[in-house]
Short mmCIF file of C-alpha atoms in Angstrom, two decimals:
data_model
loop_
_atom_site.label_atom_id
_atom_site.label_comp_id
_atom_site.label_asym_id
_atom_site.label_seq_id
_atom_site.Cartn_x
_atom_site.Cartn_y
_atom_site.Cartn_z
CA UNK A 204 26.72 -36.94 59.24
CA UNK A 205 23.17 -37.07 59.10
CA UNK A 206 20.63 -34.91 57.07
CA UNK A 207 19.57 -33.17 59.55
CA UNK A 208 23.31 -31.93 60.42
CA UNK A 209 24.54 -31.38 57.07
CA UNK A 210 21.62 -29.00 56.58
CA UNK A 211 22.59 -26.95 59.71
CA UNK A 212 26.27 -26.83 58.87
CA UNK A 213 25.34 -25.80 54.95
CA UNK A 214 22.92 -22.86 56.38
CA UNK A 215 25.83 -21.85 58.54
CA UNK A 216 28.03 -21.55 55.74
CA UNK A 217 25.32 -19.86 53.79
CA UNK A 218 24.95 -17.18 56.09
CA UNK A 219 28.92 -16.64 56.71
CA UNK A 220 29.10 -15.72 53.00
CA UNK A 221 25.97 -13.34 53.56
CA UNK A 222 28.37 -11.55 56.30
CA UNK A 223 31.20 -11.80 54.34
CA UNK A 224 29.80 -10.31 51.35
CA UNK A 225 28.12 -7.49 53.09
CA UNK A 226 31.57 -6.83 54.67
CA UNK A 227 33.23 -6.57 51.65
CA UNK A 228 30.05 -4.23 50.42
CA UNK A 229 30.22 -2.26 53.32
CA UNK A 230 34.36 -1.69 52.46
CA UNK A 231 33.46 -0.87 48.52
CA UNK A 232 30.49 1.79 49.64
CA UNK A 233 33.32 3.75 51.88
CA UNK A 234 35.98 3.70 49.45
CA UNK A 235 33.61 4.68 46.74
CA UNK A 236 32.42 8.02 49.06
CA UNK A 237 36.19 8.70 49.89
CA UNK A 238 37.95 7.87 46.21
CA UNK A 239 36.78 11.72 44.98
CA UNK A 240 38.95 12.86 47.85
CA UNK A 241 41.91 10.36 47.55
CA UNK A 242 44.62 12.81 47.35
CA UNK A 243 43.72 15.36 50.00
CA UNK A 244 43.49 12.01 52.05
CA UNK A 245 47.43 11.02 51.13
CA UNK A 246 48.21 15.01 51.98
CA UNK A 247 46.99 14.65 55.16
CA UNK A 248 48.40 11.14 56.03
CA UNK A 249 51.32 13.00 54.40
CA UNK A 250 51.62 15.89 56.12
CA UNK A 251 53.77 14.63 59.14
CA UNK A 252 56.93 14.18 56.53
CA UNK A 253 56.11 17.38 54.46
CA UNK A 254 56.59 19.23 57.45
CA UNK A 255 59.82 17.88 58.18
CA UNK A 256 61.31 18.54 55.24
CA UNK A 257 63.62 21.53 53.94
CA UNK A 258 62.05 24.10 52.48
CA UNK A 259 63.76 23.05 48.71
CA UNK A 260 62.82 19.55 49.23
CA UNK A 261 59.52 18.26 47.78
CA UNK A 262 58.06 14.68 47.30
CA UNK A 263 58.80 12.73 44.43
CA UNK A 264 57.35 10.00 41.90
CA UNK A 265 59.42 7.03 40.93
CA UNK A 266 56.71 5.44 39.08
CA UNK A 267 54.66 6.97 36.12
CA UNK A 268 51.85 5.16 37.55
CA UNK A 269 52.42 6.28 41.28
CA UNK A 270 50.96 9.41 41.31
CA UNK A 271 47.21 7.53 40.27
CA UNK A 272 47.72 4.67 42.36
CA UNK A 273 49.38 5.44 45.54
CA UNK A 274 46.47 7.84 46.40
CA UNK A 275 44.18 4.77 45.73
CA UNK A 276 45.68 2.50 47.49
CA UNK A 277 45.57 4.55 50.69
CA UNK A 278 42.18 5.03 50.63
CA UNK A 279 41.69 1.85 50.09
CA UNK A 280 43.09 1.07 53.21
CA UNK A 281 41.47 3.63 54.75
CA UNK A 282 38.25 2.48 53.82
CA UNK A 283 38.81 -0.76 55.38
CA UNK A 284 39.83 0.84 58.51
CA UNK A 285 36.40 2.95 58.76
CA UNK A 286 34.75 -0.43 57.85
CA UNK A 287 36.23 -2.10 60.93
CA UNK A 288 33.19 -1.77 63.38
CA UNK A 289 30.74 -2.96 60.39
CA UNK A 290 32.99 -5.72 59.60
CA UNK A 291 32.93 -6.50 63.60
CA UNK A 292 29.28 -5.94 63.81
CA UNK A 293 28.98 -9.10 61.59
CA UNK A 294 31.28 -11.24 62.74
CA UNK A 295 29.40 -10.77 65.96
CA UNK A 296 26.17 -11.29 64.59
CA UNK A 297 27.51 -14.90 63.55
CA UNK A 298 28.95 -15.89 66.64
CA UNK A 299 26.42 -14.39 69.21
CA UNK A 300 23.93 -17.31 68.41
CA UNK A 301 26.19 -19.57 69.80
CA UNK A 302 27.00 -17.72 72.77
CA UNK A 303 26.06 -18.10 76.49
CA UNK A 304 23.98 -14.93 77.98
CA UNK A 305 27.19 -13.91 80.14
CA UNK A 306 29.91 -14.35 77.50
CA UNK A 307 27.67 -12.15 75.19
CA UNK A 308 27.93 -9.53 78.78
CA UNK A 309 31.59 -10.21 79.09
CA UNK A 310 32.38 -10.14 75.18
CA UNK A 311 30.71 -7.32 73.98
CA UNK A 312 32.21 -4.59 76.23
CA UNK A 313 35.81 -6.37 74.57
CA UNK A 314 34.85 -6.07 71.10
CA UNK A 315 33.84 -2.32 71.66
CA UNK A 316 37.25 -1.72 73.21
CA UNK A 317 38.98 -3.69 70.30
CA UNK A 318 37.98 -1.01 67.39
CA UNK A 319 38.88 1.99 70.15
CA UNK A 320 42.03 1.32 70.90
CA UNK A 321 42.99 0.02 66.98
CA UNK A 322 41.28 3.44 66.19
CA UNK A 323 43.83 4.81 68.99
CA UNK A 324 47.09 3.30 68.18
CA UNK A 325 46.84 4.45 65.09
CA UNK A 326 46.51 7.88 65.86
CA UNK A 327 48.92 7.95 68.94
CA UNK A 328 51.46 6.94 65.69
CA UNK A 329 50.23 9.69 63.33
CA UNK A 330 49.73 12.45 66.04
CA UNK A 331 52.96 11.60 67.91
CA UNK A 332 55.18 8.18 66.77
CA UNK A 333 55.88 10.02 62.89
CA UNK A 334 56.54 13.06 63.69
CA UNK A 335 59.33 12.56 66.27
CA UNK A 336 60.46 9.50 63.91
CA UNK A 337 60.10 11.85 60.58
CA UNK A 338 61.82 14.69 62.20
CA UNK A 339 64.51 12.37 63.42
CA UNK A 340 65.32 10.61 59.73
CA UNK A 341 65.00 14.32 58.11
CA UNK A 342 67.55 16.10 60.48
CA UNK A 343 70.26 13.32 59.91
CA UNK A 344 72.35 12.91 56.94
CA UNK A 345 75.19 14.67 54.94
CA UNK A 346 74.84 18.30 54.18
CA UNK A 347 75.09 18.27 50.34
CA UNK A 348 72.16 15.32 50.46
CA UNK A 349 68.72 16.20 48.69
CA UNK A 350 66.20 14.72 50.52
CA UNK A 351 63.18 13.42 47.96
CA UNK A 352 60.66 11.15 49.25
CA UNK A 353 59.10 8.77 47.10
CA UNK A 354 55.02 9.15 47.64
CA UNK A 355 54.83 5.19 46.91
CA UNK A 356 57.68 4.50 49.51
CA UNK A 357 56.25 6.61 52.10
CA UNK A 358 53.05 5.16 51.89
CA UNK A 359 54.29 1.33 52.48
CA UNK A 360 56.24 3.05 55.57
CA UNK A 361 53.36 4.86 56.71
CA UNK A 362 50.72 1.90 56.18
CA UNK A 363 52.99 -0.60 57.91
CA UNK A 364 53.81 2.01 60.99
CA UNK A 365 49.81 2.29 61.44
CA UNK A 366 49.52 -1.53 61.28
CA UNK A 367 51.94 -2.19 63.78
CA UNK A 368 50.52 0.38 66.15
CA UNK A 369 46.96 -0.83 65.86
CA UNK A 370 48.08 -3.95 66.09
CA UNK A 371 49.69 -3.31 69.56
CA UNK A 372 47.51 -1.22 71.32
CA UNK A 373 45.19 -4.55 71.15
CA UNK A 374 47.24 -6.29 73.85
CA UNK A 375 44.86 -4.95 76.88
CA UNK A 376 42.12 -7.07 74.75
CA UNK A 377 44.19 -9.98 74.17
CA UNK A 378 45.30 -10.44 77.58
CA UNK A 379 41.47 -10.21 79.33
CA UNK A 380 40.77 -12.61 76.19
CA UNK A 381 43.38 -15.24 77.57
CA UNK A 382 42.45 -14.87 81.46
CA UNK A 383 38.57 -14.99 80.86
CA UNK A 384 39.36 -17.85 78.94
CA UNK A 385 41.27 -19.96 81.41
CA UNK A 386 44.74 -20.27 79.29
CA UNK A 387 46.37 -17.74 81.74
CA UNK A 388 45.71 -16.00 84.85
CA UNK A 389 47.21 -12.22 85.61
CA UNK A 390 49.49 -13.70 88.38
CA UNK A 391 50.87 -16.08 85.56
CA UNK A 392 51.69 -12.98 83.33
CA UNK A 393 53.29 -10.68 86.25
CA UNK A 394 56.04 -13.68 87.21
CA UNK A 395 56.54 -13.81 83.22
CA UNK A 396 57.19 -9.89 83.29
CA UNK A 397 60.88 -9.91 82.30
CA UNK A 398 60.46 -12.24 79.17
CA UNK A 399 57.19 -10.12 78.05
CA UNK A 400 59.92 -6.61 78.48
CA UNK A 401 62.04 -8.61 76.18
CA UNK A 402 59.67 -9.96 73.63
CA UNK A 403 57.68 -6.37 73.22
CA UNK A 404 61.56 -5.01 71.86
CA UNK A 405 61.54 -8.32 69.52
CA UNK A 406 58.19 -7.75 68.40
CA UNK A 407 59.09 -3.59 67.57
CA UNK A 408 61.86 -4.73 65.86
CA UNK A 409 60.03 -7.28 63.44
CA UNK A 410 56.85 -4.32 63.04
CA UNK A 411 58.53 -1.56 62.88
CA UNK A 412 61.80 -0.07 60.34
CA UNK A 413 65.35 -1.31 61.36
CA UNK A 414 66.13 1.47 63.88
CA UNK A 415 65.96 1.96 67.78
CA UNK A 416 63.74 4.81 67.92
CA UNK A 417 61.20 3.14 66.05
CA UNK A 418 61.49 0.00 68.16
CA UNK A 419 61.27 1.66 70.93
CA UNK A 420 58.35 3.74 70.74
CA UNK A 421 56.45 1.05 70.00
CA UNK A 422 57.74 -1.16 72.29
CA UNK A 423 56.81 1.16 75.48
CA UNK A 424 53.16 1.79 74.79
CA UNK A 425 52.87 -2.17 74.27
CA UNK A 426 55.01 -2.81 77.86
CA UNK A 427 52.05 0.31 79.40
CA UNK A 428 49.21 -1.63 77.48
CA UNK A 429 50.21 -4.71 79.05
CA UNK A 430 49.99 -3.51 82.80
CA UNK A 431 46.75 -1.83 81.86
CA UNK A 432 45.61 -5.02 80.58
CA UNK A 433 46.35 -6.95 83.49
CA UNK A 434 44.50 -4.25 85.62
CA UNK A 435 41.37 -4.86 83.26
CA UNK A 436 42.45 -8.80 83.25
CA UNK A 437 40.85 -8.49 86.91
CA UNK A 438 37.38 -8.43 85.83
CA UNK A 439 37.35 -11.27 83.60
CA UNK A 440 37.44 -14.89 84.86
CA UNK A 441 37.24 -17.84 83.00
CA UNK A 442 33.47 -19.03 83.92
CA UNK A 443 32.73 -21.86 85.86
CA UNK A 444 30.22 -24.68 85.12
CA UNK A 445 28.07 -23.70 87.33
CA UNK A 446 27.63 -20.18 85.80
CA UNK A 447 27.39 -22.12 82.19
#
């Protein structure tokens, strides 16, 4: 490797840190504006199950320490959701250098969409996914059973559910990804239809709790995102060489 080259690839690794550590700043400034309101944040994220319950049943503590941290640790989280574009921004700012004037036209318009839509899933599961699943769980169960909710429990449930719905409702970006790209084409994807119907169920089943309505109300937005994506898919062609 010669000097010349090793310089280039240290100042590239210089500047990745740079973008890394403002990330991380950019994730410690939120949580640091939202940790004064850390509780009324878990009330609301926990207000879908609080409304499910009976009217003797209340929330409960396991943990001595649960009542500091859980609150915490959700809006720690939640600060690195409201980080997202920030953290994007960056990444983009490293990459874009390196980028052909077209890909930056085809790539930015993707990127955009990617925070919506993770922005979106997760509120399609907190506006509609919990409270059918919530009300569900709640309603079930013998009579003389007390329902008490851990706060900790509910949090790792309620965390993971907004993952996994974030998660999927990226599919319409992954799929325009893979055509523009040349590893697939949209015709490709259609004839593979009835193995993507059964892998979305396989991959509900792994993201979401052990139970069928879970599964499948995550597994029919991702089957929807997937014909919208190859709708979008349309517009996005691998480039030739002559457009390099």
């Amino acid at each position: 490797m010669s000097e010349t080259t090793q310089s280039g690839f240290i100042a590239h690794l210089v500047e990745l840190r740079d973008r890394l550590m403002r990330a991380l700043f950019s994730i410690l400034v939120v949580f640091l504006a939202l940790a004064y309101f850390a509780n009324d944040i878990y009330a609301f994220v926990a207000d879908p199950l609080v409304a499910k319950l009976p009217s003797n049943a209340t929330m409960i503590a396991t943990d001595v320490t649960a009542p500091f941290f859980a609150p915490f640790k959700l809006t720690l989280f939640v600060s690195l959701f409201l980080a997202i574009p920030f953290i994007l921004h960056q990444l983009w700012s490293f990459i874009a250098p390196g980028l052909y004037q077209h890909e930056k036209r085809l790539l930015m318009p993707i990127l955009a969409a990617s925070v919506l839509l993770f922005y979106g899933g997760i509120a399609f599961c907190y506006f509609m996914v919990l409270p059918i699943i919530l009300g569900f769980f709640t309603s079930v169960g013998p009579e003389m059973m007390t329902l008490s909710p851990d706060i900790s429990s509910y949090l790792d449930f309620a965390l993971k559910m907004f993952f996994a719905f974030g998660l999927a409702f990226e599919i319409p970006v992954a799929i325009m990804l893979l055509c523009w790209s040349g590893a697939t084409t949209t015709q490709s994807l259609r004839e593979k239809r009835p193995y993507i119907v059964v892998g979305a169920f396989v991959v509900a089943m792994f993201l979401t709790p052990p139970d069928v309505l879970s599964q499948t109300l995550l597994a029919v937005p991702m089957l929807l995102l997937f014909e919208l994506g190859l709708i979008l898919a349309a517009f996005y062609t691998k480039p030739t060489q002559q457009e390099e």
